[in-house]
PDB file of C-alpha atoms in Angstrom:
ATOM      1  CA  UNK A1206      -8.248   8.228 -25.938  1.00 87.00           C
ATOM      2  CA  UNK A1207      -8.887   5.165 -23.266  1.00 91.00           C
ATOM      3  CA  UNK A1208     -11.346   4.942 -20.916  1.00 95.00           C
ATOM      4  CA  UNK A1209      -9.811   4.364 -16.998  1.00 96.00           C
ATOM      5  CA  UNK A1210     -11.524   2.877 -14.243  1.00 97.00           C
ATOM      6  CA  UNK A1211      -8.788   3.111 -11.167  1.00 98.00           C
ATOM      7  CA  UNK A1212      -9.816   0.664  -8.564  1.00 98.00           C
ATOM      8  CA  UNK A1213      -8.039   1.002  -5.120  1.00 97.00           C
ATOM      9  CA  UNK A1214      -9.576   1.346  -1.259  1.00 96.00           C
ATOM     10  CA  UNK A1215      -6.704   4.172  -1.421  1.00 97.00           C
ATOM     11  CA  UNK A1216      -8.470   7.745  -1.746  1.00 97.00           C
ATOM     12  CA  UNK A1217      -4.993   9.053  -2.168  1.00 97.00           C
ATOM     13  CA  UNK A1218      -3.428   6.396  -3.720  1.00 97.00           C
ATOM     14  CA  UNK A1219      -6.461   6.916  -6.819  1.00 97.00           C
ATOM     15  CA  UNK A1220      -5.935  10.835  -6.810  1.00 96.00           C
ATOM     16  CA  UNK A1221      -2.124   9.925  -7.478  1.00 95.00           C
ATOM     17  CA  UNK A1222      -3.350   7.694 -10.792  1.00 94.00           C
ATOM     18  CA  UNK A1223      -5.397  10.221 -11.719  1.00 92.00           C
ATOM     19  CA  UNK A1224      -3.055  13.147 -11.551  1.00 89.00           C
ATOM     20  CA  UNK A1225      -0.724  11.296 -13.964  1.00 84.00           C
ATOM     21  CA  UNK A1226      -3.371  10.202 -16.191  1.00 73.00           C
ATOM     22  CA  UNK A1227      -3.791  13.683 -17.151  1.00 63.00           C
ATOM     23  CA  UNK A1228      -2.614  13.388 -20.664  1.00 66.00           C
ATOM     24  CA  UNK A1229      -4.089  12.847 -23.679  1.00 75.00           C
ATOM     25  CA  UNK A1230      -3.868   8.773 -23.297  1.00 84.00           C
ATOM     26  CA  UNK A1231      -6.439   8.441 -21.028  1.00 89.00           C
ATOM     27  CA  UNK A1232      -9.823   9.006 -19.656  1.00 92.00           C
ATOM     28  CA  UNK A1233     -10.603   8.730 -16.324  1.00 94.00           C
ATOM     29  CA  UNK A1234     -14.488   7.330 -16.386  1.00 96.00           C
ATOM     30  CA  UNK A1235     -14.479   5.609 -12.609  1.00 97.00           C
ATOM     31  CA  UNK A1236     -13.105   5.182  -9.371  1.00 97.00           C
ATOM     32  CA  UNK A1237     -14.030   2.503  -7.356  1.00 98.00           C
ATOM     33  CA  UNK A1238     -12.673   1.752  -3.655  1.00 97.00           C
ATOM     34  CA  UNK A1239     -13.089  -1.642  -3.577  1.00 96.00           C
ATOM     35  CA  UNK A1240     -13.878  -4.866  -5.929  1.00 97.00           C
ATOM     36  CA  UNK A1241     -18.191  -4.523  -5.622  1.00 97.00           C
ATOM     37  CA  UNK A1242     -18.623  -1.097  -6.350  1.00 97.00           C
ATOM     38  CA  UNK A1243     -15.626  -1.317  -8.643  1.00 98.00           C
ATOM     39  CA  UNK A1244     -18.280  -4.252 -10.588  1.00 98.00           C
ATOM     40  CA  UNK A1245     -21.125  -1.511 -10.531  1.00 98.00           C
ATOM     41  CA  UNK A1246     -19.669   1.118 -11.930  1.00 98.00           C
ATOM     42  CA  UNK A1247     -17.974  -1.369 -14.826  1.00 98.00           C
ATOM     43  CA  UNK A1248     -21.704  -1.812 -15.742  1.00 97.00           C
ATOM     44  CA  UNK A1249     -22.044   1.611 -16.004  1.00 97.00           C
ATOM     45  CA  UNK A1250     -19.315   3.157 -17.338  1.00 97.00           C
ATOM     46  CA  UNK A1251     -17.376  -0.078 -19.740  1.00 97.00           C
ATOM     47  CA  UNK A1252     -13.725   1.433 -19.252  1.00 97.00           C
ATOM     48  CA  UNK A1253     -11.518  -0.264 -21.527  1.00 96.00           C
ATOM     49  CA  UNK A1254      -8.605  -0.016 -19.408  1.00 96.00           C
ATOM     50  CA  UNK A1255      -8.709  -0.632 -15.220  1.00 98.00           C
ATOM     51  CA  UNK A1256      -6.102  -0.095 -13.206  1.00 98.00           C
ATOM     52  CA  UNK A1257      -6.641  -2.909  -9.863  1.00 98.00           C
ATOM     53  CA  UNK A1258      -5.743  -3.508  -6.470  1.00 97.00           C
ATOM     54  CA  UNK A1259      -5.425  -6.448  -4.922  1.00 96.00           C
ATOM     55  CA  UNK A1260      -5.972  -6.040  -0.964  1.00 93.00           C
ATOM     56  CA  UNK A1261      -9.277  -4.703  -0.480  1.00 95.00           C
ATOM     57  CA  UNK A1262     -12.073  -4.834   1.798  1.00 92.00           C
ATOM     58  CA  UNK A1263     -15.727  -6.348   0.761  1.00 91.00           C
ATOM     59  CA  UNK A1264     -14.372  -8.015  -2.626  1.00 93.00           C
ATOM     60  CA  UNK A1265     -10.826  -8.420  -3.043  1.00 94.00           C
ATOM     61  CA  UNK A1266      -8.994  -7.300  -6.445  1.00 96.00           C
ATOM     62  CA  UNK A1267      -8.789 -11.330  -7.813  1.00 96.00           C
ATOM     63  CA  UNK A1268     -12.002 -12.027  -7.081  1.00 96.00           C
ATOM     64  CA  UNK A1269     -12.877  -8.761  -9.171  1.00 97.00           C
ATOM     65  CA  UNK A1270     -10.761  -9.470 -12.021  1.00 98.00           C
ATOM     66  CA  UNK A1271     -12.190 -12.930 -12.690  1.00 97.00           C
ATOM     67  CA  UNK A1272     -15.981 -11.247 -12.482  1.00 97.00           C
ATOM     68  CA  UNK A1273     -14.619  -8.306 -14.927  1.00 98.00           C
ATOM     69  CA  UNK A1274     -13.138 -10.898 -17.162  1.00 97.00           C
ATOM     70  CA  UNK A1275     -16.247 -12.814 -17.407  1.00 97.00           C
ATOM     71  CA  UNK A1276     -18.208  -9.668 -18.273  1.00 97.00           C
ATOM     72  CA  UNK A1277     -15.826  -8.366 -21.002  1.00 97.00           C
ATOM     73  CA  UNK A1278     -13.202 -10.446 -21.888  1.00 95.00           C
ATOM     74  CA  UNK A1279     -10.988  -8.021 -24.222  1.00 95.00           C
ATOM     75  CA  UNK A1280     -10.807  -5.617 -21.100  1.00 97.00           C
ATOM     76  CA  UNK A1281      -7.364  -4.855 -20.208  1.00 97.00           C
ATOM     77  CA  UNK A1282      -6.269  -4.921 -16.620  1.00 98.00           C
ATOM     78  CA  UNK A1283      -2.979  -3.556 -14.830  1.00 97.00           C
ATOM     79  CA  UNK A1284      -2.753  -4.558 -11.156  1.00 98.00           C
ATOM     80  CA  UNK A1285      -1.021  -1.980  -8.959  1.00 97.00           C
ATOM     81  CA  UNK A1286      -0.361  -3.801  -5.630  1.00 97.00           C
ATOM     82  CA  UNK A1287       2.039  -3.969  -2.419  1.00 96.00           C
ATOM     83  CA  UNK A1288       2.336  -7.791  -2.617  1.00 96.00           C
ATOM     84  CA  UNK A1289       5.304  -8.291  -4.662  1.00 92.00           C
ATOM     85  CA  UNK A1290       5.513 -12.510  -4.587  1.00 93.00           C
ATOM     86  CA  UNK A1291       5.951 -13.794  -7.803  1.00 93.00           C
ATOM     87  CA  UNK A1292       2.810 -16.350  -7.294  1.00 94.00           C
ATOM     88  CA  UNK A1293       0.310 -13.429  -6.527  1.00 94.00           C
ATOM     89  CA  UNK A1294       1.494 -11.567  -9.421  1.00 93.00           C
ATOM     90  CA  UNK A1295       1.426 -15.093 -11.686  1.00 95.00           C
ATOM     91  CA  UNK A1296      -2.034 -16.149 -10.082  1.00 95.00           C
ATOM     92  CA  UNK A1297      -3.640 -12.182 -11.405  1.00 96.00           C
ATOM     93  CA  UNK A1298      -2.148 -12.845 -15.107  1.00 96.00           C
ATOM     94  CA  UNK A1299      -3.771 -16.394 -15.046  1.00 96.00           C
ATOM     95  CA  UNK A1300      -7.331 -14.542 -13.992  1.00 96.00           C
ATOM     96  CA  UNK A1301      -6.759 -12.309 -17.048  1.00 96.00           C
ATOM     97  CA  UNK A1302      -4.925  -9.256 -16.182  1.00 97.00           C
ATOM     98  CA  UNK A1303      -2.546  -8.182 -18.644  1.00 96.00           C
ATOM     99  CA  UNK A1304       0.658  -6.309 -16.335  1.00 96.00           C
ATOM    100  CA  UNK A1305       1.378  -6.268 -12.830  1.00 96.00           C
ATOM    101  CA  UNK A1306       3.287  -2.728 -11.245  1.00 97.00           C
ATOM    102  CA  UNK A1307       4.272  -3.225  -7.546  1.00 96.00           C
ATOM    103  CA  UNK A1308       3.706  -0.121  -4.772  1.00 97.00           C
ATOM    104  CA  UNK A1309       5.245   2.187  -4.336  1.00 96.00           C
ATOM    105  CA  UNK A1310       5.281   3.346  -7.846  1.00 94.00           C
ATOM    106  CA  UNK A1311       6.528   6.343  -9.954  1.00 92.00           C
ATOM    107  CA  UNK A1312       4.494   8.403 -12.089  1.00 90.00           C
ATOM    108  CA  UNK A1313       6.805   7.517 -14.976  1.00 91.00           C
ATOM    109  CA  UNK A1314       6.864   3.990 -13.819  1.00 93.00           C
ATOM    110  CA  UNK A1315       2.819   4.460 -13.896  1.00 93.00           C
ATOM    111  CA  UNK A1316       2.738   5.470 -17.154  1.00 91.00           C
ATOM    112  CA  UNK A1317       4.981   2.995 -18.796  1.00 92.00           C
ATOM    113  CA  UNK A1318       2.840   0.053 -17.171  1.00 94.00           C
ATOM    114  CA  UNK A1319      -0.235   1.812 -18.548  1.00 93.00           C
ATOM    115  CA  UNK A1320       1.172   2.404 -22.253  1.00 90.00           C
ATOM    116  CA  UNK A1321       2.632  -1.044 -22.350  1.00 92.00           C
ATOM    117  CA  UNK A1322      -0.702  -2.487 -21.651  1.00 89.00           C
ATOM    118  CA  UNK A1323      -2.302  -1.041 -24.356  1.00 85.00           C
ATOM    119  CA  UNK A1324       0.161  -1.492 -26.625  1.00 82.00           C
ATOM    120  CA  UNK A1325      -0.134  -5.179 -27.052  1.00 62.00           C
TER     121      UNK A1325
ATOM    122  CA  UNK B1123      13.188 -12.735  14.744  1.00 79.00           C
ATOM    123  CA  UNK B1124      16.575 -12.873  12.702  1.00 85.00           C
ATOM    124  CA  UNK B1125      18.563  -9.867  11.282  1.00 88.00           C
ATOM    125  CA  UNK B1126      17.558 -11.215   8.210  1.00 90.00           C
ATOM    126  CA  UNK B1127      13.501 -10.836   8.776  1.00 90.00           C
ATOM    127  CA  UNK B1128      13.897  -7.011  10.152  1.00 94.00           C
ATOM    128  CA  UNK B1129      16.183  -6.372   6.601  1.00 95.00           C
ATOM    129  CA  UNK B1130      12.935  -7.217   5.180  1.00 95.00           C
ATOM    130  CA  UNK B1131      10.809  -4.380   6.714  1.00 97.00           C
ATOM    131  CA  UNK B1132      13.926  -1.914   6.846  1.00 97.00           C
ATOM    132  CA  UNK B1133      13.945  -2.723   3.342  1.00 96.00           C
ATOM    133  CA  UNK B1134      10.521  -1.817   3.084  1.00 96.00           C
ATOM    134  CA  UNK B1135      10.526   1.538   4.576  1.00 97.00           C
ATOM    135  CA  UNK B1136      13.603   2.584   2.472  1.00 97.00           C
ATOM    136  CA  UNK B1137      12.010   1.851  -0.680  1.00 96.00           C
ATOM    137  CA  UNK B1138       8.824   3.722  -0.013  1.00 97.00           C
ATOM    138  CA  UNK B1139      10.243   7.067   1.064  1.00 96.00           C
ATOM    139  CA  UNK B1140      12.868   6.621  -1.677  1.00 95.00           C
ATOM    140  CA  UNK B1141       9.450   6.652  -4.298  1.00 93.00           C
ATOM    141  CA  UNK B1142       8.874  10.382  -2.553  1.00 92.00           C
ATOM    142  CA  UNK B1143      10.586  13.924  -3.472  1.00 88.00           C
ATOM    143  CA  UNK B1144      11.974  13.844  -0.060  1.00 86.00           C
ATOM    144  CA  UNK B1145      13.814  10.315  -0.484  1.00 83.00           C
ATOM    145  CA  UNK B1146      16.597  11.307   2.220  1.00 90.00           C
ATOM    146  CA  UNK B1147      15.218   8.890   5.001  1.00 95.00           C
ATOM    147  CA  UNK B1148      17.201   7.266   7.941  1.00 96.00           C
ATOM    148  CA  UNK B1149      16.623   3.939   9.496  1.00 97.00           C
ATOM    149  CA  UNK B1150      18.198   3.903  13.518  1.00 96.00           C
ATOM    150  CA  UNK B1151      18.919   0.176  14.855  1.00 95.00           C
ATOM    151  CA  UNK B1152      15.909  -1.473  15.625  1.00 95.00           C
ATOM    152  CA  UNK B1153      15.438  -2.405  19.718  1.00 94.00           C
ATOM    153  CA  UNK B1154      12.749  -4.520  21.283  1.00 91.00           C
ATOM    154  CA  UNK B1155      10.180  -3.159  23.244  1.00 86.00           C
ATOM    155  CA  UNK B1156       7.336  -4.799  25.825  1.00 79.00           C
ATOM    156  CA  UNK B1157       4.044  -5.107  24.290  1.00 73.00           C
ATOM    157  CA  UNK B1158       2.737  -3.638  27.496  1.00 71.00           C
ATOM    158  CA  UNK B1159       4.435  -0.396  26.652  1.00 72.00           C
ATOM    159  CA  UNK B1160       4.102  -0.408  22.571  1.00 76.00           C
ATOM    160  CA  UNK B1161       5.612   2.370  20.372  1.00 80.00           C
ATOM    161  CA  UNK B1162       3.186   5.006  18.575  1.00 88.00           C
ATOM    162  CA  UNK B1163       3.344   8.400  17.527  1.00 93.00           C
ATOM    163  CA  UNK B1164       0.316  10.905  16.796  1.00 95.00           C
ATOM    164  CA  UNK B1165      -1.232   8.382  14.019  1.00 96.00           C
ATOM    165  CA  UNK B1166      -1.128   4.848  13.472  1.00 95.00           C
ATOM    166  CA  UNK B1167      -1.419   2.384  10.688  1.00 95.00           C
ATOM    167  CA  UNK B1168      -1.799  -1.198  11.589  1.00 93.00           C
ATOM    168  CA  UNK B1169      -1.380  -4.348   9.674  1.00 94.00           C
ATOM    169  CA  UNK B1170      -2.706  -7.776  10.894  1.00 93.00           C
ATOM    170  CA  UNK B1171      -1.230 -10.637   9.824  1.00 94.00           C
ATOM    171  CA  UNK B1172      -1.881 -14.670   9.198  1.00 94.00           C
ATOM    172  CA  UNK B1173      -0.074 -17.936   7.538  1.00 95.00           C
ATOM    173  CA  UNK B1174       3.288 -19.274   9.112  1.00 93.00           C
ATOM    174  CA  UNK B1175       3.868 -15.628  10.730  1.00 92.00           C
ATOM    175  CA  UNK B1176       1.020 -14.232  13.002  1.00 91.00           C
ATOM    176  CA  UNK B1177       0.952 -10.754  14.581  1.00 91.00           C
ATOM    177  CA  UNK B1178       0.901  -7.285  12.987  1.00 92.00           C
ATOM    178  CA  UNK B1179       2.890  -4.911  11.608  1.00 94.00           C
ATOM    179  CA  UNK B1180       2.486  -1.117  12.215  1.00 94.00           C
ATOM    180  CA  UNK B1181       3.766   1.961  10.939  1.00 96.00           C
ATOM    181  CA  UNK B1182       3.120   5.191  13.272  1.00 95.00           C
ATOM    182  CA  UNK B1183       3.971   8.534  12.967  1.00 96.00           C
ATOM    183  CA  UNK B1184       3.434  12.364  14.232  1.00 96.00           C
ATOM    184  CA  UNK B1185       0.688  14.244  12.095  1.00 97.00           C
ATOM    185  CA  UNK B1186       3.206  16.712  11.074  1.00 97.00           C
ATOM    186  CA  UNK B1187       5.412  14.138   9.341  1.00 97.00           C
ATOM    187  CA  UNK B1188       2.613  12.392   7.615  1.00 97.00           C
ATOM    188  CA  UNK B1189       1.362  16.289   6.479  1.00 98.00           C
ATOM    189  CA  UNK B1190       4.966  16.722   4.837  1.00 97.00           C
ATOM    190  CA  UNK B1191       4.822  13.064   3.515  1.00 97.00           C
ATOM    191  CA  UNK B1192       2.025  13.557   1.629  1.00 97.00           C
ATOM    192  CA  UNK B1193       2.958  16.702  -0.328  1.00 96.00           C
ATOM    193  CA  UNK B1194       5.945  15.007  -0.944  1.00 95.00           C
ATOM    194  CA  UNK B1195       3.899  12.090  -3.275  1.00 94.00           C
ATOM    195  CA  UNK B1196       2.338  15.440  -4.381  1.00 93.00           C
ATOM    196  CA  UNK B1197      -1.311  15.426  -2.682  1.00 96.00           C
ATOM    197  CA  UNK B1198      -2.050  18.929  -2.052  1.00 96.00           C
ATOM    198  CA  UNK B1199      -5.043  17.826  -0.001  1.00 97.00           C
ATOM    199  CA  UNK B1200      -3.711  16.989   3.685  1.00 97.00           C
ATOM    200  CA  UNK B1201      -7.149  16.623   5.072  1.00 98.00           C
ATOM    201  CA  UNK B1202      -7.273  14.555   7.961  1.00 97.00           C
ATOM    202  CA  UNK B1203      -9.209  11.651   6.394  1.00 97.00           C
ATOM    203  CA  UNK B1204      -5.768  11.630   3.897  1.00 98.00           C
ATOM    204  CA  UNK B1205      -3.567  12.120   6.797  1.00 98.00           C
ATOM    205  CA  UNK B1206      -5.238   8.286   7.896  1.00 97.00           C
ATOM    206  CA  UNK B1207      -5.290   7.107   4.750  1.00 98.00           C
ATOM    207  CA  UNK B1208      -1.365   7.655   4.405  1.00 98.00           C
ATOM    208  CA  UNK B1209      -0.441   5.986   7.125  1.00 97.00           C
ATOM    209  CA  UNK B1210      -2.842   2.985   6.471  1.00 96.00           C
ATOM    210  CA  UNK B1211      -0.834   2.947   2.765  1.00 97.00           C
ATOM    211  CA  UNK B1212       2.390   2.884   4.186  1.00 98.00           C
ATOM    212  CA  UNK B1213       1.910   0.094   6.406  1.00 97.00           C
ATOM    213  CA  UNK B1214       0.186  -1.818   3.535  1.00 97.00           C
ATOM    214  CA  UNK B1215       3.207  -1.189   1.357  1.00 97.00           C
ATOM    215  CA  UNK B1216       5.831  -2.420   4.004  1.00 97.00           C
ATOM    216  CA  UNK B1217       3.781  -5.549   4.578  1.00 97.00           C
ATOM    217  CA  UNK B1218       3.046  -6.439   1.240  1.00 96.00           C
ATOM    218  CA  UNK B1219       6.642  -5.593  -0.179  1.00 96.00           C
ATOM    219  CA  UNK B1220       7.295  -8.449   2.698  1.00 96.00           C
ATOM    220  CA  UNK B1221       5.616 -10.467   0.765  1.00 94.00           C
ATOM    221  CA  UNK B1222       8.730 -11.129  -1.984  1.00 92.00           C
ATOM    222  CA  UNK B1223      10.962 -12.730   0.969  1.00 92.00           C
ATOM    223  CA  UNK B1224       8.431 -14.415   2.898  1.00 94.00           C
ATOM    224  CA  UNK B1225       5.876 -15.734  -0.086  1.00 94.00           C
ATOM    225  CA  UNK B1226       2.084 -15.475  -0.745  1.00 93.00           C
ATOM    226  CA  UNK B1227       1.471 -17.276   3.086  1.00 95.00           C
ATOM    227  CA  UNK B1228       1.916 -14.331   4.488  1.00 96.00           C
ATOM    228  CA  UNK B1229      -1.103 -12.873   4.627  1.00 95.00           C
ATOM    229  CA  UNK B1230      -2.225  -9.622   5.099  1.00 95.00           C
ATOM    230  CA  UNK B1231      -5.237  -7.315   6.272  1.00 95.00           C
ATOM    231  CA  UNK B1232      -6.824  -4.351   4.965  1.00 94.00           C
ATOM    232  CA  UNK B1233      -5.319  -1.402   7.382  1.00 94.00           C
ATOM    233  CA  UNK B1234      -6.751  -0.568  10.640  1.00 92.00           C
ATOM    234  CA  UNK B1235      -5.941   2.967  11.367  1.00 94.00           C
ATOM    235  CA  UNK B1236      -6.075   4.679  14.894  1.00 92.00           C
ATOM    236  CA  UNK B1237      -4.891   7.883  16.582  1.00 90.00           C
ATOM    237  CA  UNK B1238      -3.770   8.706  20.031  1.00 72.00           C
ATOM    238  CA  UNK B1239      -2.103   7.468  22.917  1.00 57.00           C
ATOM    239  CA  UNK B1240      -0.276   4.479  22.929  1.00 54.00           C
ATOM    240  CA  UNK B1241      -2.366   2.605  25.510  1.00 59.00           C
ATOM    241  CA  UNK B1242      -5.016   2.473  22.191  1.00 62.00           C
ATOM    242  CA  UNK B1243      -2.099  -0.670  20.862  1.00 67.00           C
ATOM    243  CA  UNK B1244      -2.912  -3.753  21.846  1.00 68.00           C
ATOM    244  CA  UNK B1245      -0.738  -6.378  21.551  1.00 74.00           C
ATOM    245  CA  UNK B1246      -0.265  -9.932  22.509  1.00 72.00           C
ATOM    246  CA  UNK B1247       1.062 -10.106  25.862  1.00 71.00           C
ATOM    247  CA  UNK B1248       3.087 -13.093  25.655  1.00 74.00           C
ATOM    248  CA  UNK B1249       5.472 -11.516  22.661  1.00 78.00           C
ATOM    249  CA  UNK B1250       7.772  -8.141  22.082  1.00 82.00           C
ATOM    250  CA  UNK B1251       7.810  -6.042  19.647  1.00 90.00           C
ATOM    251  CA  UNK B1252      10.888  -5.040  17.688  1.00 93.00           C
ATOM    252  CA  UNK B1253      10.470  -0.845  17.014  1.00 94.00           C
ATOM    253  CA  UNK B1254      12.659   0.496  13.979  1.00 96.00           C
ATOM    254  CA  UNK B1255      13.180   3.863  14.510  1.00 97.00           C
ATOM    255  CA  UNK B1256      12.314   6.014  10.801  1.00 97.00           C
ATOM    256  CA  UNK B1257      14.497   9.552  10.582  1.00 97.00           C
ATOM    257  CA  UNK B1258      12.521  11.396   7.495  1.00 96.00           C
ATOM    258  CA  UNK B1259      12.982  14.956   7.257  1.00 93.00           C
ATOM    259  CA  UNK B1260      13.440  16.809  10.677  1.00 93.00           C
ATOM    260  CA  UNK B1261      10.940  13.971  12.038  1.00 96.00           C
ATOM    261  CA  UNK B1262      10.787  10.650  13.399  1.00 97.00           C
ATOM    262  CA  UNK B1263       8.192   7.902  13.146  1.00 97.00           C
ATOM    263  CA  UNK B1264       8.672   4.024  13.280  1.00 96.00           C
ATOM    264  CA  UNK B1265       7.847   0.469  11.722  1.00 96.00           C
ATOM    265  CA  UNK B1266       6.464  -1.622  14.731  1.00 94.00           C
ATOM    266  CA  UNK B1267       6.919  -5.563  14.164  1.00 94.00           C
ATOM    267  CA  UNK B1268       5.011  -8.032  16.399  1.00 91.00           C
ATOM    268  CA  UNK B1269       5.558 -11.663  14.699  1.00 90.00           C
ATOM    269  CA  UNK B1270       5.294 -15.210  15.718  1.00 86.00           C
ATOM    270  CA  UNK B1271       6.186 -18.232  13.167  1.00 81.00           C
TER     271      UNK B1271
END
């Protein structure tokens, strides 16, 4: 089983990950509503998987990537975001996250993001 | 603003309801409006936006609707800090879906949520608003767009 860190300034929008996390895939360690508390609990609880969000207030979800990257470079990252131009999805794979899954998602949708990212 | 702009955020609303249980949603012709007079319902999200296009974007709606809207994504929990939260996430999701016409220039802000009367929207004098009328379950609500390029 992975551990989940779900990152989103969404209350409802993380209760929705969560609810379809509840398998036996994943672990849901953190939530974190925006990029600098997202970086606190990382320290604490070293997820291995965290889902992202990109428009946030305080720290925004690419300037939280490249600071989660630099702390553990093998983590794996799926970004779950409303902005759905190809150069903000291009410009969160270049700062090291691993799949991209625009809003409004699916649970099933969710999941197949999720299980693709860990299967590479 | 061209037809082709409001497609955009018509677009936009049909997609998100369509990721709901409830995905039969209507979308009325959209109609201008004076800023002095803007469009809102019981509780309002609002989106600011920068780059080429400047103005905001807004999603409103009656409390009821955004009650029913939420147990449709299946949160049991319509609290009213949800209830804001919803309507912030909606107008996030329009805007940013905007975002694969328009391009990574068009920025947008966090939400900005508000409730009550309409005379709580301001908007630039100067422009007018197009309203597009949302028909979602025995409800309506609307997507508010005030843009400049």
């Amino acid at each position: 089983m992975l551990s989940l860190m779900i990152v989103d300034d969404s209350n409802i929008i993380r209760r929705k990950i969560e609810r379809c996390n509840d398998s036996d895939k994943f672990r849901v360690v953190a939530a974190a509503a925006n990029g600098a508390e997202a970086l606190e609990l990382f320290k604490q609880t070293r997820p291995q998987v965290v889902t992202m969000d990109l428009t946030m207030p305080e720290m925004d979800g690419i300037a939280c990537i490249q600071q989660l990257m630099a702390m553990d470079s093998g983590l794996r990252i799926l970004v779950i975001s409303a902005l759905s131009d190809k150069a903000t999805g291009i410009d969160a794979l270049k700062k090291g996250a691993r799949g991209f899954l625009c809003k409004p998602f699916t649970d099933d949708q969710l999941l197949e993001a999720l299980t693709e990212l860990t299967e590479d | 603003m061209s037809q082709e702009t409001l497609q955009v955020f018509i677009d936009g609303v049909v997609r998100y309801f369509h990721h709901t249980n409830d995905k039969d949603v209507k979308v009325g012709t959209p109609y201008l409006v004076e800023n002095n007079n803007p469009a809102a319902y019981d509780v309002t999200g609002i989106i600011g936006i920068s780059g080429p296009y400047r103005g905001c974007v807004y999603f409103t709606a009656p409390r009821i609707l955004l009650k029913h809207l939420l147990l449709s994504i299946g949160e049991l929990d319509t609290s009213n800090e949800h209830i804001f939260d919803l309507v912030g996430e909606v107008a996030n999701t329009i805007s940013g879906n905007a975002r694969s016409r328009f391009g990574h220039e068009f920025m947008i802000s966090v939400p900005v949520m508000i409730e009550g009367a309409p005379n709580q929207i301001h908007l630039p004098s100067q422009m007018r608003s197009y309203v597009i009328p949302v028909y979602w379950k025995a409800y309506h609500a609307a997507v508010v767009i005030c843009l400049e390029q």
